[in-house]
């Protein structure tokens, strides 16, 4: 079965996924990149031209499709847990939640012009974080990454879950 990485924007899902796939020899897929390829436009353009609801539809379709992939690590967009149908897929698979506290996340993503939701005010983003945090936690195995570098997170995942020989 595939392994999913979930967590808020800026939690390191893509970077961790890339490095972990190199170490474990599994394929890596970044859902946002895949959506951009299929739509032939950026996430920002999709949000601006077609709206968030449209983006969420493609995201759900892609998740359902990817849930059949074998030996693949999949980094999801931060909003994947918004929909119940998505959460139902994720809980049935091996899903890791990369947790980091809000302030750490905010320092990484504030003003990021490629992320439509990170360009909003801090208060808005904090509210989104607070709403989503329990959903991530209920959907994936929480990994506390507070203050950790990508390399350390990958080592932790490899060690804690004997990632390579277990699967
Ligand atoms: C989103 C997170 C983004 C991307 C889109 C929406 C969100 O992915 O899917 O901008 O709703 O949190 P990252 O978590 O990889 O930044």
PDB file of C-alpha atoms and ligand atoms in Angstrom:
ATOM      1  CA  UNK A   1       0.000   0.000   0.000  1.00  0.00           C
ATOM      2  CA  UNK A   2       1.130   3.585  -0.435  1.00  0.00           C
ATOM      3  CA  UNK A   3       2.419   5.768   2.402  1.00  0.00           C
ATOM      4  CA  UNK A   4       0.919   9.226   2.773  1.00  0.00           C
ATOM      5  CA  UNK A   5       2.443  12.301   4.378  1.00  0.00           C
ATOM      6  CA  UNK A   6       0.021  14.888   5.693  1.00  0.00           C
ATOM      7  CA  UNK A   7       0.360  18.109   7.673  1.00  0.00           C
ATOM      8  CA  UNK A   8      -0.106  21.844   7.402  1.00  0.00           C
ATOM      9  CA  UNK A   9       1.557  23.913   4.653  1.00  0.00           C
ATOM     10  CA  UNK A  10       5.269  24.196   5.407  1.00  0.00           C
ATOM     11  CA  UNK A  11       5.447  21.089   7.587  1.00  0.00           C
ATOM     12  CA  UNK A  12       8.055  19.580   5.250  1.00  0.00           C
ATOM     13  CA  UNK A  13       5.944  16.895   3.542  1.00  0.00           C
ATOM     14  CA  UNK A  14       7.547  17.313   0.113  1.00  0.00           C
ATOM     15  CA  UNK A  15      11.140  17.582   1.338  1.00  0.00           C
ATOM     16  CA  UNK A  16      10.725  14.672   3.752  1.00  0.00           C
ATOM     17  CA  UNK A  17       8.996  12.606   1.060  1.00  0.00           C
ATOM     18  CA  UNK A  18      11.780  13.191  -1.476  1.00  0.00           C
ATOM     19  CA  UNK A  19      14.565  12.236   0.914  1.00  0.00           C
ATOM     20  CA  UNK A  20      12.676   9.316   2.395  1.00  0.00           C
ATOM     21  CA  UNK A  21      12.019   7.915  -1.074  1.00  0.00           C
ATOM     22  CA  UNK A  22      15.745   8.125  -1.908  1.00  0.00           C
ATOM     23  CA  UNK A  23      16.569   6.239   1.264  1.00  0.00           C
ATOM     24  CA  UNK A  24      13.838   3.621   1.006  1.00  0.00           C
ATOM     25  CA  UNK A  25      13.968   3.193  -2.767  1.00  0.00           C
ATOM     26  CA  UNK A  26      10.261   3.843  -3.121  1.00  0.00           C
ATOM     27  CA  UNK A  27       8.712   6.085  -5.711  1.00  0.00           C
ATOM     28  CA  UNK A  28       7.752   9.584  -4.667  1.00  0.00           C
ATOM     29  CA  UNK A  29       4.726  11.577  -5.785  1.00  0.00           C
ATOM     30  CA  UNK A  30       3.905  15.140  -4.787  1.00  0.00           C
ATOM     31  CA  UNK A  31       0.170  15.708  -5.186  1.00  0.00           C
ATOM     32  CA  UNK A  32       0.427  19.451  -5.784  1.00  0.00           C
ATOM     33  CA  UNK A  33       3.035  18.949  -8.505  1.00  0.00           C
ATOM     34  CA  UNK A  34       0.879  16.262 -10.081  1.00  0.00           C
ATOM     35  CA  UNK A  35      -2.143  18.576 -10.087  1.00  0.00           C
ATOM     36  CA  UNK A  36      -0.073  21.360 -11.692  1.00  0.00           C
ATOM     37  CA  UNK A  37       1.153  18.963 -14.397  1.00  0.00           C
ATOM     38  CA  UNK A  38      -2.312  17.691 -15.198  1.00  0.00           C
ATOM     39  CA  UNK A  39      -3.835  21.145 -15.279  1.00  0.00           C
ATOM     40  CA  UNK A  40      -0.816  22.665 -16.984  1.00  0.00           C
ATOM     41  CA  UNK A  41      -0.989  25.695 -14.649  1.00  0.00           C
ATOM     42  CA  UNK A  42       0.169  26.602 -11.153  1.00  0.00           C
ATOM     43  CA  UNK A  43      -1.804  26.044  -7.938  1.00  0.00           C
ATOM     44  CA  UNK A  44      -2.126  29.820  -7.679  1.00  0.00           C
ATOM     45  CA  UNK A  45      -3.608  30.023 -11.180  1.00  0.00           C
ATOM     46  CA  UNK A  46      -6.013  27.171 -10.445  1.00  0.00           C
ATOM     47  CA  UNK A  47      -7.233  28.946  -7.278  1.00  0.00           C
ATOM     48  CA  UNK A  48      -7.511  32.313  -9.029  1.00  0.00           C
ATOM     49  CA  UNK A  49      -9.079  31.137 -12.275  1.00  0.00           C
ATOM     50  CA  UNK A  50     -11.228  28.192 -11.192  1.00  0.00           C
ATOM     51  CA  UNK A  51     -11.617  28.597  -7.419  1.00  0.00           C
ATOM     52  CA  UNK A  52     -10.704  26.497  -4.412  1.00  0.00           C
ATOM     53  CA  UNK A  53     -13.699  24.162  -4.823  1.00  0.00           C
ATOM     54  CA  UNK A  54     -12.459  23.106  -8.255  1.00  0.00           C
ATOM     55  CA  UNK A  55      -8.974  22.487  -6.841  1.00  0.00           C
ATOM     56  CA  UNK A  56     -10.456  20.324  -4.056  1.00  0.00           C
ATOM     57  CA  UNK A  57     -12.350  18.224  -6.618  1.00  0.00           C
ATOM     58  CA  UNK A  58      -9.179  17.389  -8.543  1.00  0.00           C
ATOM     59  CA  UNK A  59      -7.322  16.783  -5.297  1.00  0.00           C
ATOM     60  CA  UNK A  60      -9.928  14.208  -4.181  1.00  0.00           C
ATOM     61  CA  UNK A  61      -9.964  12.492  -7.572  1.00  0.00           C
ATOM     62  CA  UNK A  62      -6.192  12.201  -7.529  1.00  0.00           C
ATOM     63  CA  UNK A  63      -6.111  10.855  -3.971  1.00  0.00           C
ATOM     64  CA  UNK A  64      -8.592   8.115  -4.876  1.00  0.00           C
ATOM     65  CA  UNK A  65      -6.437   7.252  -7.885  1.00  0.00           C
ATOM     66  CA  UNK A  66      -3.167   7.251  -5.938  1.00  0.00           C
ATOM     67  CA  UNK A  67      -4.538   5.107  -3.137  1.00  0.00           C
ATOM     68  CA  UNK A  68      -4.112   2.134  -5.512  1.00  0.00           C
ATOM     69  CA  UNK A  69      -0.394   2.751  -6.089  1.00  0.00           C
ATOM     70  CA  UNK A  70       2.076   0.305  -4.625  1.00  0.00           C
ATOM     71  CA  UNK A  71       5.450   1.114  -3.030  1.00  0.00           C
ATOM     72  CA  UNK A  72       4.873   4.825  -3.336  1.00  0.00           C
ATOM     73  CA  UNK A  73       5.313   7.706  -0.953  1.00  0.00           C
ATOM     74  CA  UNK A  74       2.797  10.455  -1.468  1.00  0.00           C
ATOM     75  CA  UNK A  75       3.055  14.015  -0.133  1.00  0.00           C
ATOM     76  CA  UNK A  76      -0.442  15.505   0.113  1.00  0.00           C
ATOM     77  CA  UNK A  77      -1.434  19.169  -0.012  1.00  0.00           C
ATOM     78  CA  UNK A  78      -2.177  20.687   3.401  1.00  0.00           C
ATOM     79  CA  UNK A  79      -5.914  20.875   2.764  1.00  0.00           C
ATOM     80  CA  UNK A  80      -6.392  17.186   1.960  1.00  0.00           C
ATOM     81  CA  UNK A  81      -7.999  16.486   5.351  1.00  0.00           C
ATOM     82  CA  UNK A  82     -10.756  19.066   4.766  1.00  0.00           C
ATOM     83  CA  UNK A  83     -12.959  16.453   3.106  1.00  0.00           C
ATOM     84  CA  UNK A  84     -14.312  13.423   4.886  1.00  0.00           C
ATOM     85  CA  UNK A  85     -14.026  11.239   1.767  1.00  0.00           C
ATOM     86  CA  UNK A  86     -10.280  12.000   1.710  1.00  0.00           C
ATOM     87  CA  UNK A  87      -9.842  11.278   5.414  1.00  0.00           C
ATOM     88  CA  UNK A  88     -11.585   7.928   4.921  1.00  0.00           C
ATOM     89  CA  UNK A  89      -8.975   6.931   2.338  1.00  0.00           C
ATOM     90  CA  UNK A  90      -6.039   8.164   4.412  1.00  0.00           C
ATOM     91  CA  UNK A  91      -6.996   6.351   7.625  1.00  0.00           C
ATOM     92  CA  UNK A  92      -7.139   3.072   5.753  1.00  0.00           C
ATOM     93  CA  UNK A  93      -3.525   3.501   4.637  1.00  0.00           C
ATOM     94  CA  UNK A  94      -0.238   4.165   6.406  1.00  0.00           C
ATOM     95  CA  UNK A  95      -0.372   7.924   6.946  1.00  0.00           C
ATOM     96  CA  UNK A  96       2.101  10.069   8.883  1.00  0.00           C
ATOM     97  CA  UNK A  97       1.160  13.488  10.219  1.00  0.00           C
ATOM     98  CA  UNK A  98       4.130  15.845  10.358  1.00  0.00           C
ATOM     99  CA  UNK A  99       3.283  18.071  13.292  1.00  0.00           C
ATOM    100  CA  UNK A 100       5.000  21.401  13.950  1.00  0.00           C
ATOM    101  CA  UNK A 101       3.754  24.241  16.151  1.00  0.00           C
ATOM    102  CA  UNK A 102       2.015  27.157  14.450  1.00  0.00           C
ATOM    103  CA  UNK A 103       4.731  29.780  14.966  1.00  0.00           C
ATOM    104  CA  UNK A 104       7.361  27.544  13.385  1.00  0.00           C
ATOM    105  CA  UNK A 105       5.081  26.902  10.421  1.00  0.00           C
ATOM    106  CA  UNK A 106       4.174  30.574  10.073  1.00  0.00           C
ATOM    107  CA  UNK A 107       7.830  31.615   9.928  1.00  0.00           C
ATOM    108  CA  UNK A 108       8.337  29.256   6.994  1.00  0.00           C
ATOM    109  CA  UNK A 109       5.249  30.065   4.945  1.00  0.00           C
ATOM    110  CA  UNK A 110       4.342  33.705   5.579  1.00  0.00           C
ATOM    111  CA  UNK A 111       4.040  35.669   2.354  1.00  0.00           C
ATOM    112  CA  UNK A 112       4.790  32.622   0.177  1.00  0.00           C
ATOM    113  CA  UNK A 113       3.407  33.751  -3.171  1.00  0.00           C
ATOM    114  CA  UNK A 114       3.017  30.193  -4.484  1.00  0.00           C
ATOM    115  CA  UNK A 115       0.575  29.258  -1.731  1.00  0.00           C
ATOM    116  CA  UNK A 116      -2.726  31.135  -2.056  1.00  0.00           C
ATOM    117  CA  UNK A 117      -3.764  30.428   1.533  1.00  0.00           C
ATOM    118  CA  UNK A 118      -0.402  31.460   3.024  1.00  0.00           C
ATOM    119  CA  UNK A 119      -0.759  34.935   1.540  1.00  0.00           C
ATOM    120  CA  UNK A 120      -3.668  35.625   3.886  1.00  0.00           C
ATOM    121  CA  UNK A 121      -3.275  37.372   7.235  1.00  0.00           C
ATOM    122  CA  UNK A 122      -1.724  35.571  10.176  1.00  0.00           C
ATOM    123  CA  UNK A 123      -5.037  35.491  12.038  1.00  0.00           C
ATOM    124  CA  UNK A 124      -6.740  33.706   9.151  1.00  0.00           C
ATOM    125  CA  UNK A 125      -3.945  31.149   8.777  1.00  0.00           C
ATOM    126  CA  UNK A 126      -3.876  30.480  12.533  1.00  0.00           C
ATOM    127  CA  UNK A 127      -7.615  29.823  12.498  1.00  0.00           C
ATOM    128  CA  UNK A 128      -7.163  27.384   9.625  1.00  0.00           C
ATOM    129  CA  UNK A 129      -4.325  25.667  11.492  1.00  0.00           C
ATOM    130  CA  UNK A 130      -6.442  25.333  14.663  1.00  0.00           C
ATOM    131  CA  UNK A 131      -9.363  23.924  12.704  1.00  0.00           C
ATOM    132  CA  UNK A 132      -7.227  21.383  10.868  1.00  0.00           C
ATOM    133  CA  UNK A 133      -4.861  20.243  13.622  1.00  0.00           C
ATOM    134  CA  UNK A 134      -7.302  17.774  15.255  1.00  0.00           C
ATOM    135  CA  UNK A 135      -8.224  16.432  11.817  1.00  0.00           C
ATOM    136  CA  UNK A 136      -4.598  15.687  10.918  1.00  0.00           C
ATOM    137  CA  UNK A 137      -4.125  14.084  14.310  1.00  0.00           C
ATOM    138  CA  UNK A 138      -7.176  11.856  13.888  1.00  0.00           C
ATOM    139  CA  UNK A 139      -6.117  10.838  10.378  1.00  0.00           C
ATOM    140  CA  UNK A 140      -2.380  10.129  10.575  1.00  0.00           C
ATOM    141  CA  UNK A 141       0.225   8.848  13.031  1.00  0.00           C
ATOM    142  CA  UNK A 142       1.527  12.075  14.617  1.00  0.00           C
ATOM    143  CA  UNK A 143       5.262  12.739  14.320  1.00  0.00           C
ATOM    144  CA  UNK A 144       6.402  15.677  16.441  1.00  0.00           C
ATOM    145  CA  UNK A 145       8.911  17.547  14.250  1.00  0.00           C
ATOM    146  CA  UNK A 146       9.292  20.619  16.498  1.00  0.00           C
ATOM    147  CA  UNK A 147      12.678  22.231  15.806  1.00  0.00           C
ATOM    148  CA  UNK A 148      13.810  19.335  13.622  1.00  0.00           C
ATOM    149  CA  UNK A 149      15.643  19.438  10.289  1.00  0.00           C
ATOM    150  CA  UNK A 150      14.385  17.426   7.302  1.00  0.00           C
ATOM    151  CA  UNK A 151      17.280  14.987   7.655  1.00  0.00           C
ATOM    152  CA  UNK A 152      16.370  14.316  11.316  1.00  0.00           C
ATOM    153  CA  UNK A 153      12.704  13.758  10.494  1.00  0.00           C
ATOM    154  CA  UNK A 154      13.646  11.244   7.798  1.00  0.00           C
ATOM    155  CA  UNK A 155      15.999   9.432  10.181  1.00  0.00           C
ATOM    156  CA  UNK A 156      13.275   9.311  12.804  1.00  0.00           C
ATOM    157  CA  UNK A 157      10.755   7.848  10.385  1.00  0.00           C
ATOM    158  CA  UNK A 158      13.257   5.276   9.139  1.00  0.00           C
ATOM    159  CA  UNK A 159      14.188   4.240  12.653  1.00  0.00           C
ATOM    160  CA  UNK A 160      10.908   4.419  14.454  1.00  0.00           C
ATOM    161  CA  UNK A 161       8.986   2.516  11.871  1.00  0.00           C
ATOM    162  CA  UNK A 162      11.832   0.403  10.496  1.00  0.00           C
ATOM    163  CA  UNK A 163      10.555   1.862   7.323  1.00  0.00           C
ATOM    164  CA  UNK A 164      12.754  -0.121   4.933  1.00  0.00           C
ATOM    165  CA  UNK A 165      12.426  -3.673   6.252  1.00  0.00           C
ATOM    166  CA  UNK A 166       8.883  -3.491   7.493  1.00  0.00           C
ATOM    167  CA  UNK A 167       7.326  -3.188   4.065  1.00  0.00           C
TER     168      UNK A 167
HETATM  169  C1  LIG B   1      -3.132  24.011   0.599  1.00  0.00           C
HETATM  170  C2  LIG B   1      -1.826  23.571   0.681  1.00  0.00           C
HETATM  171  C3  LIG B   1      -0.923  23.511  -0.479  1.00  0.00           C
HETATM  172  C4  LIG B   1      -1.712  23.388  -1.786  1.00  0.00           C
HETATM  173  C5  LIG B   1      -2.760  24.466  -1.866  1.00  0.00           C
HETATM  174  C6  LIG B   1      -3.753  24.406  -0.695  1.00  0.00           C
HETATM  175  C7  LIG B   1      -3.952  24.071   1.835  1.00  0.00           C
HETATM  176  O1  LIG B   1      -0.027  22.402  -0.333  1.00  0.00           O
HETATM  177  O2  LIG B   1      -2.305  22.127  -1.898  1.00  0.00           O
HETATM  178  O3  LIG B   1      -2.090  25.697  -1.889  1.00  0.00           O
HETATM  179  O4  LIG B   1      -5.189  24.177   1.733  1.00  0.00           O
HETATM  180  O5  LIG B   1      -3.369  23.990   2.934  1.00  0.00           O
HETATM  181  P1  LIG B   1       1.236  22.395   0.692  1.00  0.00           P
HETATM  182  O6  LIG B   1       0.719  21.901   2.009  1.00  0.00           O
HETATM  183  O7  LIG B   1       2.173  21.419   0.068  1.00  0.00           O
HETATM  184  O8  LIG B   1       1.761  23.768   0.743  1.00  0.00           O
END
